[in-house]
XYZ file of C-alpha atoms in Angstrom:
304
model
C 110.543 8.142 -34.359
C 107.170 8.242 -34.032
C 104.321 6.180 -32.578
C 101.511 4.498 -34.759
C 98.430 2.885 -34.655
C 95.752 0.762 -35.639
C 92.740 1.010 -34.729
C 89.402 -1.427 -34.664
C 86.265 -2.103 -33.009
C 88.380 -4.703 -30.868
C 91.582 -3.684 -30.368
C 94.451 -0.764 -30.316
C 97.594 -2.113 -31.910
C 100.353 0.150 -31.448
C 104.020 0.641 -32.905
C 107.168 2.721 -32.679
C 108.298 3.810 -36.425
C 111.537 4.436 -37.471
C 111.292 4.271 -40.443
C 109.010 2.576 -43.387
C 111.283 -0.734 -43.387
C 111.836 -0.537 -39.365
C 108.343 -0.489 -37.896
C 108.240 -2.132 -33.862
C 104.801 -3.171 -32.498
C 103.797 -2.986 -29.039
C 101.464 -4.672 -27.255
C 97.635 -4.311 -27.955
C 95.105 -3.065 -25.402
C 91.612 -3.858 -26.050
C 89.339 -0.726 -27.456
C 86.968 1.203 -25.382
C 84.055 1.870 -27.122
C 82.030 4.205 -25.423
C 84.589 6.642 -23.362
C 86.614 9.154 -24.906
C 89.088 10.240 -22.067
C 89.507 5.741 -21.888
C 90.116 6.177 -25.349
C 92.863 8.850 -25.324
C 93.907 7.728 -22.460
C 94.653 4.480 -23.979
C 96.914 5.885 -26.748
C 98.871 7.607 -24.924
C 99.583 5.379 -22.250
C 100.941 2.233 -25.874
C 102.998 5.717 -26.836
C 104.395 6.539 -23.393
C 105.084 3.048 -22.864
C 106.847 2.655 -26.031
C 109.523 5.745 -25.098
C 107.537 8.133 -27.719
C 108.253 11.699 -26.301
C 105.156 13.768 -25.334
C 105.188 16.276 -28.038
C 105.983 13.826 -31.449
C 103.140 12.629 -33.402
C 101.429 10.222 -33.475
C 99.715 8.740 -36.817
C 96.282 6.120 -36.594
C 94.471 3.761 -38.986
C 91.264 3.632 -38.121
C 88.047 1.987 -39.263
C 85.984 4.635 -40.318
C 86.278 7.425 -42.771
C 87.029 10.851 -42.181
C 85.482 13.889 -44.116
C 88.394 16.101 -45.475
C 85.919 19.044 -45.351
C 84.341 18.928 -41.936
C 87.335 16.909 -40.262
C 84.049 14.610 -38.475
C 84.721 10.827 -38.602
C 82.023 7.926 -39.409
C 83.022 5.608 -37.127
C 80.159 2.723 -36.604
C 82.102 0.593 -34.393
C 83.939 2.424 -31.856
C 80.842 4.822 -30.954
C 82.653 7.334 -28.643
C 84.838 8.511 -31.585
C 81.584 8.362 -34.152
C 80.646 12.075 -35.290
C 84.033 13.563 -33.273
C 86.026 15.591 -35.120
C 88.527 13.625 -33.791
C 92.213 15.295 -35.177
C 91.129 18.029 -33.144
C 89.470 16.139 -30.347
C 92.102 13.900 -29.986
C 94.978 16.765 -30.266
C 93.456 18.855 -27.937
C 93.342 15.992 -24.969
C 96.922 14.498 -25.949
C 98.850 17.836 -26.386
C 100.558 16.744 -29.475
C 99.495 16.509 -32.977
C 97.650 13.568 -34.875
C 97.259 12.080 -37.996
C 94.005 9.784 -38.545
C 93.470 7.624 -41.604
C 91.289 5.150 -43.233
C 92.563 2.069 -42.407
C 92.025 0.779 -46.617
C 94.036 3.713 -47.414
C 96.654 3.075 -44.936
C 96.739 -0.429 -46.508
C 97.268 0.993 -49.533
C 100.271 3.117 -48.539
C 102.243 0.717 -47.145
C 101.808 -1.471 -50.127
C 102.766 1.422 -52.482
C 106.058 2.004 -49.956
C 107.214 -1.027 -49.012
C 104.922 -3.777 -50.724
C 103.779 -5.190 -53.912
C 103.581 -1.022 -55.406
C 106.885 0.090 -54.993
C 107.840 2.071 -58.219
C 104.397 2.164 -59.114
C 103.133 5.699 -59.507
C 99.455 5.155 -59.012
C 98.527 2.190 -56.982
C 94.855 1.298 -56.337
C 94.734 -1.085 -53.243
C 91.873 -3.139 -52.388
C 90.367 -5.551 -49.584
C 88.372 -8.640 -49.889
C 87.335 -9.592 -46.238
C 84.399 -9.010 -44.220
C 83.525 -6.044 -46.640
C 85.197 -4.441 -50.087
C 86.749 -1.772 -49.729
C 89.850 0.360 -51.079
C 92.740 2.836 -51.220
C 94.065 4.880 -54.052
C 97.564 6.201 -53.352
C 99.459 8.498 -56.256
C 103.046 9.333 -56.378
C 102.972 7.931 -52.796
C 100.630 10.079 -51.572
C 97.001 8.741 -50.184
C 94.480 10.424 -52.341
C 91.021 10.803 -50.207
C 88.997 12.986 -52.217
C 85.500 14.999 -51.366
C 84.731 13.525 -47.858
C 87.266 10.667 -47.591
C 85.475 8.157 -49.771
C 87.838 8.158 -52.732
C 88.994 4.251 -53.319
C 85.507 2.768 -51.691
C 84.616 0.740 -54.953
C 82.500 -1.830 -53.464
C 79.412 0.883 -52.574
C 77.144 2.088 -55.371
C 74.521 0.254 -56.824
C 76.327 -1.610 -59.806
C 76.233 -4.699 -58.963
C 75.412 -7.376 -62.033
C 71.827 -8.821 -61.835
C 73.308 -11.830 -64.608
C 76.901 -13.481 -63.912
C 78.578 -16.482 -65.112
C 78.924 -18.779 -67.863
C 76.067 -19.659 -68.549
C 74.630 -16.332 -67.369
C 72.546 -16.860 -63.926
C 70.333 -14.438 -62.078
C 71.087 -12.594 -59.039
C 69.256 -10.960 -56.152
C 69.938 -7.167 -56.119
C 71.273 -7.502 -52.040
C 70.795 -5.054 -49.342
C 73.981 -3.191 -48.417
C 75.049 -2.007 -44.643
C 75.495 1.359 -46.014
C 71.997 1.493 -47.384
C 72.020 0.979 -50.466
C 70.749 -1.786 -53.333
C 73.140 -4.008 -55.685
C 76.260 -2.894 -53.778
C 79.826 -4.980 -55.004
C 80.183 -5.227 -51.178
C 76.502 -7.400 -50.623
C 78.147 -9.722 -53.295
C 81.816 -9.159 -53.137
C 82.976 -10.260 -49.592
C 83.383 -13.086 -47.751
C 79.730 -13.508 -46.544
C 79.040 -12.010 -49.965
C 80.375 -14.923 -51.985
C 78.677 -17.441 -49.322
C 75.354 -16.084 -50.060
C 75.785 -16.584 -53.568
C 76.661 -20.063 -53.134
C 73.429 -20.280 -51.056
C 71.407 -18.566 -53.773
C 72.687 -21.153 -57.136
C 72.878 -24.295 -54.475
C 70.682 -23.595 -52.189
C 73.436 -25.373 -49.803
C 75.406 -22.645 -46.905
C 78.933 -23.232 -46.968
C 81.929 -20.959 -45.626
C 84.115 -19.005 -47.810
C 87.263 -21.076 -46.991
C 84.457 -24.100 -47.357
C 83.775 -22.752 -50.986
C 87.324 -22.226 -51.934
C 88.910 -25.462 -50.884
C 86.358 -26.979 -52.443
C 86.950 -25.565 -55.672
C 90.475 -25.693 -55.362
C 89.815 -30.036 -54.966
C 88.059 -29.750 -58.366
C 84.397 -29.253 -56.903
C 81.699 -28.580 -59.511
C 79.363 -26.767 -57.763
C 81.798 -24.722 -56.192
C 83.374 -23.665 -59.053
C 80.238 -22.628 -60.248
C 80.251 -20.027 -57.368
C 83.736 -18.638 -57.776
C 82.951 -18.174 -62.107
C 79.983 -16.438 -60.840
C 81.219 -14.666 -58.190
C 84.412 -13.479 -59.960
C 82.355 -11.931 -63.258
C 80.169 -10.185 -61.195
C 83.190 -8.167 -58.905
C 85.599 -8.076 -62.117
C 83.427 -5.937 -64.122
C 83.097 -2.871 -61.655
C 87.097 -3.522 -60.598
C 87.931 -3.090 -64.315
C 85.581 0.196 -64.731
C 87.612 1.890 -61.631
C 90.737 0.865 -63.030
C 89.762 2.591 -66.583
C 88.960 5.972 -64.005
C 91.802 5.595 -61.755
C 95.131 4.484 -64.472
C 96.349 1.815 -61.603
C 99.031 0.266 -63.118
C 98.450 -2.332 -59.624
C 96.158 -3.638 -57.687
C 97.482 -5.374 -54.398
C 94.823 -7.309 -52.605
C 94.056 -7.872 -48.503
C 91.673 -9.560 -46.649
C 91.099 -12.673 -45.925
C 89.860 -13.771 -49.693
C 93.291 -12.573 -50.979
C 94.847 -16.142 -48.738
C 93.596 -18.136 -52.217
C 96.416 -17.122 -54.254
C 93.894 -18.890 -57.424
C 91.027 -16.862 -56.402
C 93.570 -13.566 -56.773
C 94.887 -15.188 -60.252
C 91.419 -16.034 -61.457
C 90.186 -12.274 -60.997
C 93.235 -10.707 -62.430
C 92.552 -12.671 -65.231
C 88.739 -11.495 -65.735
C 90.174 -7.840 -64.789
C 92.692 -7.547 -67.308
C 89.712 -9.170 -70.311
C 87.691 -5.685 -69.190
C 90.270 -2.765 -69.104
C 90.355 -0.895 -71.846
C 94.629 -1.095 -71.564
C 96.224 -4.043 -72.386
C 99.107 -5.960 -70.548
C 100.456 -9.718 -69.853
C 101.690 -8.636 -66.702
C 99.512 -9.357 -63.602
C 97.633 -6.400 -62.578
C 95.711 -7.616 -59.152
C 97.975 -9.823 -57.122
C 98.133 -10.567 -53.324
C 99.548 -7.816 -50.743
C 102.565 -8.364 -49.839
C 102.197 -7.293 -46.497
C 100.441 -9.891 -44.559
C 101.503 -8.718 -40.909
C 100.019 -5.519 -39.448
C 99.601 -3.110 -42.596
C 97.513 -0.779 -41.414
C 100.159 -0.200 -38.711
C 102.893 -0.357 -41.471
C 100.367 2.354 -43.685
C 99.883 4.612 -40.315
C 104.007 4.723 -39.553
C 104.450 5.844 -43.431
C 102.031 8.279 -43.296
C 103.531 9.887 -39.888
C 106.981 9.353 -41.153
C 106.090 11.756 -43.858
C 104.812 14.794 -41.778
C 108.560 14.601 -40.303
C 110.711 17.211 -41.080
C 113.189 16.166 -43.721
């Protein structure tokens, strides 16, 4: 066994893995931001607690991105681990050795594994929540590419500046990581709000938005055709690069099971290959997946 975790700007969620089907959370201790040793300390106290031996590994989700070259994490929200290179960091003050992840490509492992890619060779995972984001895994392995950004779709300016039927225009946004036009200003939650804002000139919540559509709404309907041309058309350009043959979807816009149907739709229109089947459905795993995606990944390193 080993132990596993997830970790966010909020809390530490921890777990004992046995295996990829037989993964036991523990309890959660709240994060400390801005202390290290607290930070280790922390860890290893869910992993001691939890009957993990002091030498086995232990294998972390974690939001931020780690560069495969330099081994240095970008870690905005948990500043005491921002700029580490925290493998070595953190194996050096635990004694034992670590695995650290994205937590969108630990998503995207555990839905290749045990969710809605198993038997899927290349499986292209995404989230639509408080940001876009994604995962590519192939032949069950988590590809991360130069610097650890492979999978992050919704950054780069190629956002649409016309969407819908009939065609309206849109605001190139500003984009947290800098940038102009970025499928993340548009594509997430607070994303599809501000478009609503922007052809209504009304605010409204995402779930607001939704339901509303879902009761038959004009105006909100509106939103979602716009909203859903302008994120389809860079989803369907990665999929022509990447040969995902599925798409499983987290967050919190992946609840609307309609939203999910109405972009597969549009996604499948724009790939150059051609299928019936449903290409981007919901995750499977609603409970815990990065701390599902972490235990896989550990599991591996095992010895067989």
């Amino acid at each position: 066994m080993i132990a596993c975790f997830d970790i966010g700007g909020s809390a530490i969620k921890g777990a004992i893995a046995y295996s990829p089907e037989d993964i036991r959370p523990l309890p959660k201790v709240a994060t400390p931001l801005h202390d290290f040793d607290l930070f280790a300390m922390a860890i290893e106290k869910i992993a001691a607690d939890g009957g993990v031996t002091p030498t086995s590994l232990i294998s972390i989700s974690i939001a931020g991105v780690v560069d495969s070259d330099t081994g240095v994490i970008t870690c905005a929200n948990i500043p005491c681990i921002n700029g580490r290179r925290l493998v070595a960091d953190l194996s050096e003050k635990l004694k034992r050795p670590v695995l650290v992840a994205n937590d969108a490509d630990c998503f995207a492992l555990s839905e290749a594994v045990v969710g809605a890619g198993r038997n899927h060779r290349v499986v292209f995972g995404i989230i639509l929540g408080t940001g876009v984001g994604g995962g590519l895994v192939i032949n069950g392995k988590i590809h991360e590419g130069t610097g650890g950004f492979a999978g992050e779709w919704g950054h780069g300016p190629v956002s649409a500046t016309l969407a819908g039927n009939p065609p309206i225009a849109i605001p190139r946004y500003a984009c947290g990581c800098g940038q102009i036009g970025c499928v993340d200003a548009v594509g997430a939650a607070r994303g599809m709000e501000r478009l609503h804002a922007h052809i209504h000139g009304v605010s409204l919540a995402s779930t607001e938005i939704i339901a509303a559509w879902d009761a038959g709404d004009g105006a909100a309907a509106r939103t979602i055709d716009v909203y859903v041309d302008i994120v389809s058309a860079p989803l369907a350009m990665t999929l022509n690069i990447v040969g995902a043959s599925i798409v499983p979807v987290g967050g919190g816009l992946a609840n609307s099971r309609s939203l999910i149907g109405k972009l597969d739709e549009a996604v499948r229109r724009r790939i150059l290959r051609r299928t019936d089947r449903p290409l981007v459905i919901p995750a499977e795993l609603k409970i815990e997946p990065g701390l599902i995606g972490a235990g896989v990944l550990g599991l591996m390193e095992l010895p067989k």
